[in-house]
Amino acid sequence: MEFDWEKLYSRKAAELILYGRALGLSHGEAEDVLQETFLTLTQLEQLPSQPDHYCIRSFRNRALNYKRSLWRRLTREMEALAGSHWFEKSNEDSVEGMQTAAVDCLAALPQEQRETIVLKIWHRCTFEEIGELLDISPNTAAGRYRYGLQKLKIQLKGENYERERDEIARKGIAFLAAAPAFGDA
Amino acid sequence: MNENEMKSLERELRSWQPRRPSATLKHRLFGFSRLFRPAWVFGPLAPAMACALLTLAVYNSGNSSHSPQNGPMLSMVLSNPVYAVCESEKSRKCENDWSAAIFDWTSHASLTSSIAPFSR
């Protein structure tokens, strides 16, 4: 069996880590699960018909098993307090602020909506594929996705509104500070 | 949320790069061997190595005093390894033929002993 698992790893690793985060793992835990998954995949005697999907399914099963340990849950919560990020840091402050808000919102969503969003957007799975993976109908998958995305949009709109309001206030203060004193005029 | 808003949000989210795993994880999984695999090392270096080998071969054959005689023999030996064994036996024969070295004097040199030989 000749399949370039390294190539698949290079292509999917970051998305799988994100999926691990969506399933409630810390970054370190998601890395552990990723390692376990690929160790198993490279030792497979028979190549699966769809290596990409097999890889996602295998990662999901391991991630859900991994989550169950109490000790791991404690370390995960500690890492969550430390505020580890889900995405590569952006150079633009506005994007970074939006990412933080989106991650907060994603983290607040129910797990089934969160994982559907991650699978649809970053893994580019169809609703049929998501349905097959999660053992639900494609319509249910689509519903979860739309509902989750709607909540995300509202949250981000709120974040934008707050950011714009802060920006206006900051500009106002700067303008007032630059203006001459009342008695000088 | 209408379809356009959804699409634009999807585009925006998709533009964010998920955080990558640490580089050591890849090395732990696939090792350093991929960096030094023969295709990578010998691919670009193969012509240079071939030239170096050819230069060495030409240089050595020029220095060798037996080269004109060994040329046809070498090609024959290369074509059939059995000849290599026969040839090596032949070349060793004169160097290691102790019987010839020891008894040669009995044929050509005169006797130095005062005692007469038995067979008379």
Short mmCIF file of C-alpha atoms in Angstrom, two decimals:
data_model
loop_
_atom_site.label_atom_id
_atom_site.label_comp_id
_atom_site.label_asym_id
_atom_site.label_seq_id
_atom_site.Cartn_x
_atom_site.Cartn_y
_atom_site.Cartn_z
CA MET A 1 0.00 0.00 0.00
CA GLU A 2 1.58 3.28 -1.07
CA PHE A 3 -0.12 6.42 0.13
CA ASP A 4 1.52 9.67 1.10
CA TRP A 5 0.20 10.15 4.63
CA GLU A 6 2.68 12.94 5.18
CA LYS A 7 1.07 14.93 2.41
CA LEU A 8 -2.35 14.37 3.93
CA TYR A 9 -0.95 15.44 7.29
CA SER A 10 0.46 18.65 5.83
CA ARG A 11 -2.88 19.40 4.22
CA LYS A 12 -5.17 18.52 7.12
CA ALA A 13 -3.23 18.91 10.38
CA ALA A 14 -4.24 22.50 11.19
CA GLU A 15 -7.91 21.84 10.30
CA LEU A 16 -7.95 18.73 12.45
CA ILE A 17 -6.48 20.65 15.38
CA LEU A 18 -9.28 23.19 14.94
CA TYR A 19 -11.79 20.36 14.81
CA GLY A 20 -10.29 19.04 18.03
CA ARG A 21 -10.83 22.47 19.61
CA ALA A 22 -14.42 22.45 18.38
CA LEU A 23 -14.89 19.07 20.03
CA GLY A 24 -13.75 20.61 23.31
CA LEU A 25 -10.08 19.64 23.44
CA SER A 26 -7.20 21.93 24.31
CA HIS A 27 -4.56 22.59 21.67
CA GLY A 28 -2.12 20.18 23.32
CA GLU A 29 -4.74 17.45 23.56
CA ALA A 30 -5.72 17.95 19.94
CA GLU A 31 -2.05 17.48 19.02
CA ASP A 32 -1.90 14.25 21.03
CA VAL A 33 -5.00 12.94 19.29
CA LEU A 34 -3.62 13.99 15.92
CA GLN A 35 -0.43 12.08 16.61
CA GLU A 36 -2.32 8.96 17.68
CA THR A 37 -4.56 9.17 14.64
CA PHE A 38 -1.72 9.44 12.15
CA LEU A 39 0.31 6.75 13.87
CA THR A 40 -2.61 4.39 13.36
CA LEU A 41 -3.24 5.55 9.80
CA THR A 42 0.35 5.00 8.71
CA GLN A 43 0.19 1.44 10.01
CA LEU A 44 -3.00 0.51 8.17
CA GLU A 45 -2.61 -2.57 6.02
CA GLN A 46 -5.39 -1.61 3.66
CA LEU A 47 -5.88 1.86 2.28
CA PRO A 48 -9.37 3.27 3.04
CA SER A 49 -11.44 4.24 0.02
CA GLN A 50 -11.62 7.89 1.14
CA PRO A 51 -8.50 8.62 3.20
CA ASP A 52 -9.55 12.22 4.00
CA HIS A 53 -12.91 11.23 5.45
CA TYR A 54 -11.48 8.20 7.17
CA CYS A 55 -8.92 10.45 8.78
CA ILE A 56 -11.58 12.91 10.06
CA ARG A 57 -13.74 10.07 11.40
CA SER A 58 -10.79 8.41 13.08
CA PHE A 59 -9.71 11.73 14.63
CA ARG A 60 -13.25 12.39 15.90
CA ASN A 61 -13.58 8.98 17.55
CA ARG A 62 -10.26 9.35 19.29
CA ALA A 63 -10.98 12.93 20.34
CA LEU A 64 -14.29 11.93 21.94
CA ASN A 65 -12.60 9.09 23.83
CA TYR A 66 -9.77 11.37 24.87
CA LYS A 67 -12.13 13.94 26.36
CA ARG A 68 -13.50 11.57 28.95
CA SER A 69 -10.57 11.58 31.35
CA LEU A 70 -11.05 13.79 34.42
CA TRP A 71 -7.40 14.78 34.66
CA ARG A 72 -7.40 15.85 31.03
CA ARG A 73 -10.53 17.87 31.65
CA LEU A 74 -8.76 19.76 34.42
CA THR A 75 -5.71 20.53 32.29
CA ARG A 76 -8.01 21.59 29.44
CA GLU A 77 -9.82 24.05 31.67
CA MET A 78 -6.51 25.46 32.85
CA GLU A 79 -5.43 25.94 29.26
CA ALA A 80 -8.76 27.58 28.47
CA LEU A 81 -8.11 30.06 31.25
CA ALA A 82 -4.71 30.79 29.73
CA GLY A 83 -6.57 31.83 26.56
CA SER A 84 -4.86 29.73 23.93
CA HIS A 85 -5.88 30.80 20.42
CA TRP A 86 -7.62 28.74 17.74
CA PHE A 87 -6.32 30.57 14.68
CA GLU A 88 -3.00 31.84 13.43
CA LYS A 89 -2.47 35.36 14.68
CA SER A 90 -3.39 38.07 12.23
CA ASN A 91 -1.32 41.20 11.67
CA GLU A 92 -4.44 43.35 11.63
CA ASP A 93 -5.85 44.30 15.01
CA SER A 94 -9.40 44.42 13.67
CA VAL A 95 -9.20 40.84 12.34
CA GLU A 96 -7.66 39.63 15.55
CA GLY A 97 -10.42 41.23 17.59
CA MET A 98 -12.98 39.61 15.35
CA GLN A 99 -11.27 36.24 15.65
CA THR A 100 -11.30 36.46 19.42
CA ALA A 101 -14.99 37.29 19.36
CA ALA A 102 -15.71 34.48 16.90
CA VAL A 103 -13.81 31.97 19.02
CA ASP A 104 -15.66 33.10 22.14
CA CYS A 105 -18.91 32.69 20.26
CA LEU A 106 -17.92 29.33 18.77
CA ALA A 107 -16.91 28.10 22.20
CA ALA A 108 -20.30 29.14 23.55
CA LEU A 109 -22.21 27.24 20.85
CA PRO A 110 -23.43 23.70 21.51
CA GLN A 111 -20.85 21.17 20.38
CA GLU A 112 -22.95 19.78 17.51
CA GLN A 113 -23.34 23.24 15.94
CA ARG A 114 -19.68 24.05 16.51
CA GLU A 115 -18.38 20.91 14.87
CA THR A 116 -20.77 21.27 11.94
CA ILE A 117 -19.47 24.79 11.32
CA VAL A 118 -15.83 23.68 11.51
CA LEU A 119 -16.45 20.71 9.21
CA LYS A 120 -18.33 22.80 6.66
CA ILE A 121 -16.07 25.84 6.62
CA TRP A 122 -12.56 24.62 7.28
CA HIS A 123 -12.78 20.98 6.18
CA ARG A 124 -15.05 21.87 3.25
CA CYS A 125 -17.31 18.87 3.85
CA THR A 126 -20.73 18.72 2.21
CA PHE A 127 -23.85 18.31 4.35
CA GLU A 128 -24.09 14.71 3.11
CA GLU A 129 -20.56 14.02 4.33
CA ILE A 130 -21.20 15.74 7.66
CA GLY A 131 -24.41 13.75 8.06
CA GLU A 132 -22.58 10.52 7.36
CA LEU A 133 -19.83 11.38 9.83
CA LEU A 134 -22.15 12.42 12.65
CA ASP A 135 -24.86 9.86 11.93
CA ILE A 136 -27.50 12.48 11.18
CA SER A 137 -29.44 13.43 8.07
CA PRO A 138 -27.98 16.06 5.70
CA ASN A 139 -30.97 18.32 6.52
CA THR A 140 -30.21 18.18 10.23
CA ALA A 141 -26.58 18.98 9.49
CA ALA A 142 -27.64 21.95 7.36
CA GLY A 143 -30.00 23.17 10.09
CA ARG A 144 -27.29 22.99 12.75
CA TYR A 145 -24.92 24.84 10.49
CA ARG A 146 -27.32 27.68 9.65
CA TYR A 147 -28.45 28.10 13.22
CA GLY A 148 -24.87 28.20 14.50
CA LEU A 149 -23.75 30.59 11.82
CA GLN A 150 -26.65 32.91 12.59
CA LYS A 151 -25.61 33.11 16.23
CA LEU A 152 -22.05 33.75 15.15
CA LYS A 153 -23.15 36.57 12.88
CA ILE A 154 -25.13 38.26 15.63
CA GLN A 155 -22.21 37.98 18.00
CA LEU A 156 -19.79 39.40 15.44
CA LYS A 157 -22.17 42.24 14.60
CA GLY A 158 -22.29 43.11 18.29
CA GLU A 159 -18.52 42.95 18.43
CA ASN A 160 -18.22 45.25 15.39
CA TYR A 161 -20.70 47.67 16.91
CA GLU A 162 -18.76 47.76 20.18
CA ARG A 163 -15.47 48.19 18.37
CA GLU A 164 -16.83 51.06 16.24
CA ARG A 165 -18.29 52.71 19.32
CA ASP A 166 -14.93 52.44 21.13
CA GLU A 167 -13.16 53.84 18.08
CA ILE A 168 -15.50 56.87 17.92
CA ALA A 169 -15.03 57.48 21.63
CA ARG A 170 -11.24 57.23 21.29
CA LYS A 171 -11.24 59.68 18.37
CA GLY A 172 -13.48 62.06 20.31
CA ILE A 173 -11.13 62.03 23.30
CA ALA A 174 -8.11 62.61 21.05
CA PHE A 175 -9.88 65.53 19.35
CA LEU A 176 -10.78 67.13 22.66
CA ALA A 177 -7.25 66.65 23.97
CA ALA A 178 -5.80 68.34 20.87
CA ALA A 179 -8.19 71.31 21.03
CA PRO A 180 -6.94 74.52 22.68
CA ALA A 181 -8.02 75.20 26.24
CA PHE A 182 -11.27 77.17 26.62
CA GLY A 183 -9.61 80.30 28.12
CA ASP A 184 -6.99 80.49 25.34
CA ALA A 185 -9.46 81.22 22.57
CA MET B 1 -29.70 36.00 7.71
CA ASN B 2 -30.02 35.93 3.94
CA GLU B 3 -27.95 33.86 1.53
CA ASN B 4 -25.54 36.68 0.65
CA GLU B 5 -24.78 37.50 4.26
CA MET B 6 -24.18 33.83 4.92
CA LYS B 7 -21.80 33.54 1.97
CA SER B 8 -19.83 36.61 3.01
CA LEU B 9 -19.51 35.34 6.57
CA GLU B 10 -18.38 31.95 5.26
CA ARG B 11 -15.74 33.64 3.11
CA GLU B 12 -14.49 35.68 6.02
CA LEU B 13 -14.28 32.71 8.36
CA ARG B 14 -12.58 30.58 5.73
CA SER B 15 -9.86 33.21 5.31
CA TRP B 16 -8.73 32.64 8.89
CA GLN B 17 -5.96 30.11 9.10
CA PRO B 18 -6.45 27.53 11.86
CA ARG B 19 -3.56 27.34 14.28
CA ARG B 20 -0.97 24.84 13.12
CA PRO B 21 0.36 22.03 15.31
CA SER B 22 3.95 22.28 16.49
CA ALA B 23 6.64 21.35 13.98
CA THR B 24 8.04 18.67 16.29
CA LEU B 25 4.83 16.69 15.91
CA LYS B 26 5.49 16.19 12.23
CA HIS B 27 9.05 15.10 12.95
CA ARG B 28 7.80 12.73 15.63
CA LEU B 29 5.38 11.19 13.16
CA PHE B 30 7.37 11.07 9.98
CA GLY B 31 10.92 11.46 11.31
CA PHE B 32 13.87 13.18 9.75
CA SER B 33 14.35 10.39 7.25
CA ARG B 34 12.22 12.19 4.68
CA LEU B 35 14.74 15.02 4.61
CA PHE B 36 17.56 12.65 3.77
CA ARG B 37 15.80 10.20 1.52
CA PRO B 38 17.85 9.02 -1.47
CA ALA B 39 15.68 10.81 -4.02
CA TRP B 40 16.40 14.14 -2.35
CA VAL B 41 20.11 13.59 -1.73
CA PHE B 42 21.11 11.65 -4.81
CA GLY B 43 18.74 13.29 -7.25
CA PRO B 44 20.62 16.57 -7.78
CA LEU B 45 24.00 15.07 -6.88
CA ALA B 46 23.82 12.09 -9.21
CA PRO B 47 25.48 13.79 -12.23
CA ALA B 48 28.26 15.21 -10.07
CA MET B 49 28.87 11.81 -8.46
CA ALA B 50 28.93 10.12 -11.86
CA CYS B 51 31.51 12.66 -13.11
CA ALA B 52 33.67 12.17 -10.03
CA LEU B 53 33.59 8.39 -10.41
CA LEU B 54 34.45 8.63 -14.10
CA THR B 55 37.37 11.00 -13.37
CA LEU B 56 38.72 8.65 -10.72
CA ALA B 57 38.39 5.68 -13.05
CA VAL B 58 40.23 7.46 -15.87
CA TYR B 59 42.93 8.75 -13.53
CA ASN B 60 43.57 5.31 -12.06
CA SER B 61 43.62 3.54 -15.39
CA GLY B 62 46.20 6.07 -16.68
CA ASN B 63 48.52 5.41 -13.74
CA SER B 64 48.31 1.66 -13.92
CA SER B 65 51.15 -0.06 -15.79
CA HIS B 66 49.00 -3.10 -16.52
CA SER B 67 46.13 -1.17 -18.00
CA PRO B 68 46.60 -2.11 -21.66
CA GLN B 69 46.76 -5.79 -20.79
CA ASN B 70 43.93 -5.69 -18.27
CA GLY B 71 41.48 -3.87 -20.50
CA PRO B 72 40.05 -6.83 -22.41
CA MET B 73 40.41 -9.05 -19.35
CA LEU B 74 38.51 -6.55 -17.21
CA SER B 75 35.62 -6.43 -19.63
CA MET B 76 35.56 -10.22 -19.78
CA VAL B 77 35.59 -10.50 -16.00
CA LEU B 78 32.82 -7.96 -15.72
CA SER B 79 30.69 -9.87 -18.19
CA ASN B 80 31.21 -13.20 -16.45
CA PRO B 81 32.16 -13.35 -12.76
CA VAL B 82 33.48 -16.92 -13.10
CA TYR B 83 36.44 -15.55 -15.01
CA ALA B 84 37.26 -13.35 -12.04
CA VAL B 85 37.98 -16.44 -9.93
CA CYS B 86 40.04 -18.13 -12.66
CA GLU B 87 41.99 -14.97 -13.34
CA SER B 88 42.78 -14.34 -9.70
CA GLU B 89 44.01 -17.97 -9.38
CA LYS B 90 46.26 -17.51 -12.40
CA SER B 91 47.76 -14.27 -11.14
CA ARG B 92 48.44 -15.72 -7.74
CA LYS B 93 50.11 -18.83 -9.11
CA CYS B 94 53.56 -17.42 -9.71
CA GLU B 95 53.60 -15.38 -6.50
CA ASN B 96 52.57 -18.23 -4.26
CA ASP B 97 54.10 -21.20 -6.01
CA TRP B 98 56.33 -22.37 -3.15
CA SER B 99 57.26 -25.64 -4.81
CA ALA B 100 58.87 -23.76 -7.67
CA ALA B 101 60.74 -21.42 -5.33
CA ILE B 102 62.05 -24.17 -3.06
CA PHE B 103 63.03 -26.81 -5.60
CA ASP B 104 64.26 -24.57 -8.35
CA TRP B 105 67.86 -24.68 -7.11
CA THR B 106 67.88 -28.47 -7.31
CA SER B 107 67.46 -28.32 -11.06
CA HIS B 108 69.97 -25.61 -11.95
CA ALA B 109 72.48 -25.08 -9.14
CA SER B 110 75.37 -27.35 -8.33
CA LEU B 111 75.55 -29.33 -5.09
CA THR B 112 77.37 -27.65 -2.22
CA SER B 113 77.47 -30.76 0.03
CA SER B 114 80.54 -32.97 0.15
CA ILE B 115 78.38 -36.08 0.72
CA ALA B 116 77.58 -37.92 -2.43
CA PRO B 117 73.98 -38.37 -3.42
CA PHE B 118 72.28 -41.71 -2.54
CA SER B 119 71.16 -42.61 -5.96
CA ARG B 120 74.26 -43.53 -7.74
#
